[in-house]
Amino acid sequence: MPTLDAPPKVPFPTAGARRSGFAKVLAVVFALLLLAVGGLLIVPRFLPVKQPVDKPTTGNQGSAEDSINAGNGAGTTAESRLLRSGEKFYQRALALKDSNPQEALELLNTAADYPQSKARSLALAGELLLKVGDPNTAVGVLQAALAADDQLIDPHRWLAAYFYDIGAMDDALIHLKATAAKDPSDPRPWRMQGLIYADFERYAEAIPAYEEALQREMAEHVQQEVRIELADTYLAFRQPDLALKHLDECTATPKTLSMRADCELALGNEDEAEVALHSALELDPKYAPALLIQASLERERGQLAAAAKTYEMAIQLQPYEPDIRSHLMAVYNALGQEAQAEEQRAQMQRLRDLRTRFTELHHLSMKDPSSAMLRLELGETALALGKNDLAISWFKAALALEPENSTAIEALRNLLDIE
């Protein structure tokens, strides 16, 4: 079952992060049709041009090109003027992309008419369309950029980030793999593949992806994050000895020490587990994963009253975790506290039902990347499970597909406390 924690920040710029809260998407309402006609790719304009601009020809280029080429001299050829004109439109757009993305898009709309700057202009336009909040148009423009030049890398990065944001993981994986192939030095697409595979318990595929990421240069703190993710994957894959090898390379924190305790217990080394557990709780007495290990040990030793108190403390910290309630229910039953056990059973079942539905919706969303309603229900289910960050991500994903969805807008307004 996929993990329900909000995924770590995507190590590519994400569409979700760029959208400003639940603000209405600044739509550029155009149908995206990529038509193969006579071997030529016909790309729709992504912005209307406010002033008519003559399309480039081999003769007179018209007023727009005349003005942009002013001062170039009279002895230039038509081909060289075309090259300079397209490049100048592109460079002007590049200079304006942060301060005035709408004007940059208009320039790119023209630059894309010139063969020499077409692919780069479409790639930059796709990025800007994501920034101004028109992901539906952006996807088509980015795909057109790749069709114009299949050696480009950035469109793959942006498409991977967008598809990850809306939960279309199969599509995200396609572009992550393309990014990794085109930029072998970049660890990020490998890490993202590991995250996705691990999220769906495809550990045999997650492990080599993480290992590939670690073969590449990255900041020390990022390397530690990847090692922790890989160690967690090895532990889930029932290879605690390999998990320990990566934990050995990590700074001692409540998280890494608790994971070490889990590994040692899995290997039958209870004394070593106790040492790691004690160190974790010494650093943070309220670290819930460490408390769960402590409660489990107390229960195994027959210290039921102590185990009940420890589980109760853990539930205060993680009230939406059904497994904790299951353990506490068993302890209450062993203590003869039937009413308390029944209360925990009911809460446990409610949370498990929600998790089952969440998993179903997650798989359905992967099969139907265009459904805003599935993403809306994912947001509502995540909210019921206390996963507010994840709920925000899914509500934003719904808005990316249906910018006027009032339910998603209201949910985000409440979550983000925006009036």
PDB file of N, CA and C in Angstrom, residues 199-246:
ATOM      1  N   ASP A 199       7.024   3.962  -2.858  1.00  0.00           N
ATOM      2  CA  ASP A 199       5.681   4.352  -2.444  1.00  0.00           C
ATOM      3  C   ASP A 199       4.661   3.283  -2.810  1.00  0.00           C
ATOM      4  N   PHE A 200       4.938   2.552  -3.889  1.00  0.00           N
ATOM      5  CA  PHE A 200       4.026   1.499  -4.317  1.00  0.00           C
ATOM      6  C   PHE A 200       4.558   0.102  -4.004  1.00  0.00           C
ATOM      7  N   GLU A 201       5.471   0.069  -3.039  1.00  0.00           N
ATOM      8  CA  GLU A 201       6.022  -1.194  -2.537  1.00  0.00           C
ATOM      9  C   GLU A 201       6.699  -2.017  -3.627  1.00  0.00           C
ATOM     10  N   ARG A 202       7.201  -1.348  -4.644  1.00  0.00           N
ATOM     11  CA  ARG A 202       7.982  -2.016  -5.685  1.00  0.00           C
ATOM     12  C   ARG A 202       9.463  -1.895  -5.297  1.00  0.00           C
ATOM     13  N   TYR A 203       9.779  -2.538  -4.185  1.00  0.00           N
ATOM     14  CA  TYR A 203      11.084  -2.350  -3.565  1.00  0.00           C
ATOM     15  C   TYR A 203      12.230  -2.842  -4.439  1.00  0.00           C
ATOM     16  N   ALA A 204      12.014  -3.903  -5.182  1.00  0.00           N
ATOM     17  CA  ALA A 204      13.073  -4.442  -6.034  1.00  0.00           C
ATOM     18  C   ALA A 204      13.474  -3.450  -7.118  1.00  0.00           C
ATOM     19  N   GLU A 205      12.569  -2.543  -7.489  1.00  0.00           N
ATOM     20  CA  GLU A 205      12.892  -1.503  -8.454  1.00  0.00           C
ATOM     21  C   GLU A 205      13.358  -0.230  -7.763  1.00  0.00           C
ATOM     22  N   ALA A 206      12.859   0.023  -6.567  1.00  0.00           N
ATOM     23  CA  ALA A 206      13.254   1.224  -5.835  1.00  0.00           C
ATOM     24  C   ALA A 206      14.723   1.170  -5.430  1.00  0.00           C
ATOM     25  N   ILE A 207      15.182   0.007  -4.980  1.00  0.00           N
ATOM     26  CA  ILE A 207      16.542  -0.111  -4.450  1.00  0.00           C
ATOM     27  C   ILE A 207      17.611   0.249  -5.484  1.00  0.00           C
ATOM     28  N   PRO A 208      17.583  -0.343  -6.708  1.00  0.00           N
ATOM     29  CA  PRO A 208      18.615   0.050  -7.671  1.00  0.00           C
ATOM     30  C   PRO A 208      18.516   1.506  -8.101  1.00  0.00           C
ATOM     31  N   ALA A 209      17.315   2.078  -8.096  1.00  0.00           N
ATOM     32  CA  ALA A 209      17.179   3.495  -8.441  1.00  0.00           C
ATOM     33  C   ALA A 209      17.880   4.359  -7.393  1.00  0.00           C
ATOM     34  N   TYR A 210      17.652   4.067  -6.123  1.00  0.00           N
ATOM     35  CA  TYR A 210      18.345   4.803  -5.059  1.00  0.00           C
ATOM     36  C   TYR A 210      19.852   4.597  -5.141  1.00  0.00           C
ATOM     37  N   GLU A 211      20.281   3.366  -5.407  1.00  0.00           N
ATOM     38  CA  GLU A 211      21.712   3.078  -5.496  1.00  0.00           C
ATOM     39  C   GLU A 211      22.341   3.876  -6.640  1.00  0.00           C
ATOM     40  N   GLU A 212      21.631   4.003  -7.754  1.00  0.00           N
ATOM     41  CA  GLU A 212      22.121   4.812  -8.862  1.00  0.00           C
ATOM     42  C   GLU A 212      22.263   6.276  -8.443  1.00  0.00           C
ATOM     43  N   ALA A 213      21.290   6.787  -7.701  1.00  0.00           N
ATOM     44  CA  ALA A 213      21.366   8.177  -7.236  1.00  0.00           C
ATOM     45  C   ALA A 213      22.612   8.395  -6.387  1.00  0.00           C
ATOM     46  N   LEU A 214      22.922   7.446  -5.535  1.00  0.00           N
ATOM     47  CA  LEU A 214      24.067   7.590  -4.634  1.00  0.00           C
ATOM     48  C   LEU A 214      25.400   7.499  -5.364  1.00  0.00           C
ATOM     49  N   GLN A 215      25.391   7.003  -6.597  1.00  0.00           N
ATOM     50  CA  GLN A 215      26.623   6.954  -7.381  1.00  0.00           C
ATOM     51  C   GLN A 215      26.973   8.324  -7.966  1.00  0.00           C
ATOM     52  N   ARG A 216      26.070   9.289  -7.824  1.00  0.00           N
ATOM     53  CA  ARG A 216      26.274  10.596  -8.423  1.00  0.00           C
ATOM     54  C   ARG A 216      26.515  11.660  -7.347  1.00  0.00           C
ATOM     55  N   GLU A 217      27.153  12.724  -7.760  1.00  0.00           N
ATOM     56  CA  GLU A 217      27.514  13.778  -6.814  1.00  0.00           C
ATOM     57  C   GLU A 217      26.275  14.530  -6.356  1.00  0.00           C
ATOM     58  N   MET A 218      26.198  14.766  -5.044  1.00  0.00           N
ATOM     59  CA  MET A 218      25.101  15.556  -4.478  1.00  0.00           C
ATOM     60  C   MET A 218      25.563  16.170  -3.165  1.00  0.00           C
ATOM     61  N   ALA A 219      24.833  17.153  -2.695  1.00  0.00           N
ATOM     62  CA  ALA A 219      25.169  17.784  -1.421  1.00  0.00           C
ATOM     63  C   ALA A 219      25.105  16.758  -0.294  1.00  0.00           C
ATOM     64  N   GLU A 220      25.919  16.964   0.729  1.00  0.00           N
ATOM     65  CA  GLU A 220      26.026  15.975   1.805  1.00  0.00           C
ATOM     66  C   GLU A 220      24.680  15.737   2.484  1.00  0.00           C
ATOM     67  N   HIS A 221      23.931  16.809   2.750  1.00  0.00           N
ATOM     68  CA  HIS A 221      22.654  16.628   3.438  1.00  0.00           C
ATOM     69  C   HIS A 221      21.649  15.886   2.556  1.00  0.00           C
ATOM     70  N   VAL A 222      21.731  16.099   1.230  1.00  0.00           N
ATOM     71  CA  VAL A 222      20.840  15.377   0.316  1.00  0.00           C
ATOM     72  C   VAL A 222      21.242  13.908   0.273  1.00  0.00           C
ATOM     73  N   GLN A 223      22.528  13.636   0.270  1.00  0.00           N
ATOM     74  CA  GLN A 223      23.000  12.255   0.267  1.00  0.00           C
ATOM     75  C   GLN A 223      22.490  11.504   1.500  1.00  0.00           C
ATOM     76  N   GLN A 224      22.483  12.180   2.644  1.00  0.00           N
ATOM     77  CA  GLN A 224      21.963  11.541   3.851  1.00  0.00           C
ATOM     78  C   GLN A 224      20.471  11.251   3.719  1.00  0.00           C
ATOM     79  N   GLU A 225      19.734  12.184   3.144  1.00  0.00           N
ATOM     80  CA  GLU A 225      18.302  11.950   2.934  1.00  0.00           C
ATOM     81  C   GLU A 225      18.072  10.720   2.062  1.00  0.00           C
ATOM     82  N   VAL A 226      18.870  10.608   0.992  1.00  0.00           N
ATOM     83  CA  VAL A 226      18.716   9.466   0.083  1.00  0.00           C
ATOM     84  C   VAL A 226      19.093   8.170   0.796  1.00  0.00           C
ATOM     85  N   ARG A 227      20.155   8.201   1.598  1.00  0.00           N
ATOM     86  CA  ARG A 227      20.556   6.996   2.337  1.00  0.00           C
ATOM     87  C   ARG A 227      19.458   6.553   3.311  1.00  0.00           C
ATOM     88  N   ILE A 228      18.817   7.504   3.966  1.00  0.00           N
ATOM     89  CA  ILE A 228      17.731   7.167   4.894  1.00  0.00           C
ATOM     90  C   ILE A 228      16.564   6.548   4.129  1.00  0.00           C
ATOM     91  N   GLU A 229      16.213   7.151   2.982  1.00  0.00           N
ATOM     92  CA  GLU A 229      15.131   6.585   2.164  1.00  0.00           C
ATOM     93  C   GLU A 229      15.477   5.175   1.693  1.00  0.00           C
ATOM     94  N   LEU A 230      16.738   4.974   1.304  1.00  0.00           N
ATOM     95  CA  LEU A 230      17.158   3.652   0.848  1.00  0.00           C
ATOM     96  C   LEU A 230      17.172   2.660   2.007  1.00  0.00           C
ATOM     97  N   ALA A 231      17.649   3.095   3.172  1.00  0.00           N
ATOM     98  CA  ALA A 231      17.654   2.209   4.342  1.00  0.00           C
ATOM     99  C   ALA A 231      16.232   1.798   4.707  1.00  0.00           C
ATOM    100  N   ASP A 232      15.301   2.741   4.639  1.00  0.00           N
ATOM    101  CA  ASP A 232      13.906   2.432   4.930  1.00  0.00           C
ATOM    102  C   ASP A 232      13.360   1.414   3.927  1.00  0.00           C
ATOM    103  N   THR A 233      13.783   1.541   2.667  1.00  0.00           N
ATOM    104  CA  THR A 233      13.349   0.607   1.631  1.00  0.00           C
ATOM    105  C   THR A 233      13.932  -0.783   1.875  1.00  0.00           C
ATOM    106  N   TYR A 234      15.213  -0.840   2.220  1.00  0.00           N
ATOM    107  CA  TYR A 234      15.827  -2.131   2.532  1.00  0.00           C
ATOM    108  C   TYR A 234      15.134  -2.793   3.730  1.00  0.00           C
ATOM    109  N   LEU A 235      14.777  -1.996   4.726  1.00  0.00           N
ATOM    110  CA  LEU A 235      14.098  -2.540   5.906  1.00  0.00           C
ATOM    111  C   LEU A 235      12.732  -3.100   5.527  1.00  0.00           C
ATOM    112  N   ALA A 236      12.000  -2.358   4.691  1.00  0.00           N
ATOM    113  CA  ALA A 236      10.693  -2.841   4.225  1.00  0.00           C
ATOM    114  C   ALA A 236      10.850  -4.089   3.364  1.00  0.00           C
ATOM    115  N   PHE A 237      11.980  -4.206   2.672  1.00  0.00           N
ATOM    116  CA  PHE A 237      12.264  -5.346   1.809  1.00  0.00           C
ATOM    117  C   PHE A 237      12.888  -6.507   2.594  1.00  0.00           C
ATOM    118  N   ARG A 238      12.902  -6.367   3.915  1.00  0.00           N
ATOM    119  CA  ARG A 238      13.400  -7.389   4.838  1.00  0.00           C
ATOM    120  C   ARG A 238      14.880  -7.708   4.608  1.00  0.00           C
ATOM    121  N   GLN A 239      15.630  -6.632   4.434  1.00  0.00           N
ATOM    122  CA  GLN A 239      17.084  -6.750   4.339  1.00  0.00           C
ATOM    123  C   GLN A 239      17.713  -5.768   5.329  1.00  0.00           C
ATOM    124  N   PRO A 240      17.485  -5.997   6.635  1.00  0.00           N
ATOM    125  CA  PRO A 240      17.950  -5.046   7.641  1.00  0.00           C
ATOM    126  C   PRO A 240      19.460  -4.887   7.688  1.00  0.00           C
ATOM    127  N   ASP A 241      20.197  -5.920   7.310  1.00  0.00           N
ATOM    128  CA  ASP A 241      21.651  -5.813   7.322  1.00  0.00           C
ATOM    129  C   ASP A 241      22.133  -4.769   6.319  1.00  0.00           C
ATOM    130  N   LEU A 242      21.500  -4.718   5.139  1.00  0.00           N
ATOM    131  CA  LEU A 242      21.871  -3.715   4.145  1.00  0.00           C
ATOM    132  C   LEU A 242      21.385  -2.326   4.557  1.00  0.00           C
ATOM    133  N   ALA A 243      20.253  -2.279   5.242  1.00  0.00           N
ATOM    134  CA  ALA A 243      19.774  -0.991   5.755  1.00  0.00           C
ATOM    135  C   ALA A 243      20.779  -0.406   6.735  1.00  0.00           C
ATOM    136  N   LEU A 244      21.333  -1.252   7.593  1.00  0.00           N
ATOM    137  CA  LEU A 244      22.301  -0.779   8.587  1.00  0.00           C
ATOM    138  C   LEU A 244      23.542  -0.182   7.936  1.00  0.00           C
ATOM    139  N   LYS A 245      23.974  -0.733   6.819  1.00  0.00           N
ATOM    140  CA  LYS A 245      25.164  -0.220   6.146  1.00  0.00           C
ATOM    141  C   LYS A 245      24.969   1.231   5.723  1.00  0.00           C
ATOM    142  N   HIS A 246      23.771   1.565   5.310  1.00  0.00           N
ATOM    143  CA  HIS A 246      23.515   2.957   4.930  1.00  0.00           C
ATOM    144  C   HIS A 246      23.285   3.832   6.157  1.00  0.00           C
TER     145      HIS A 246
END
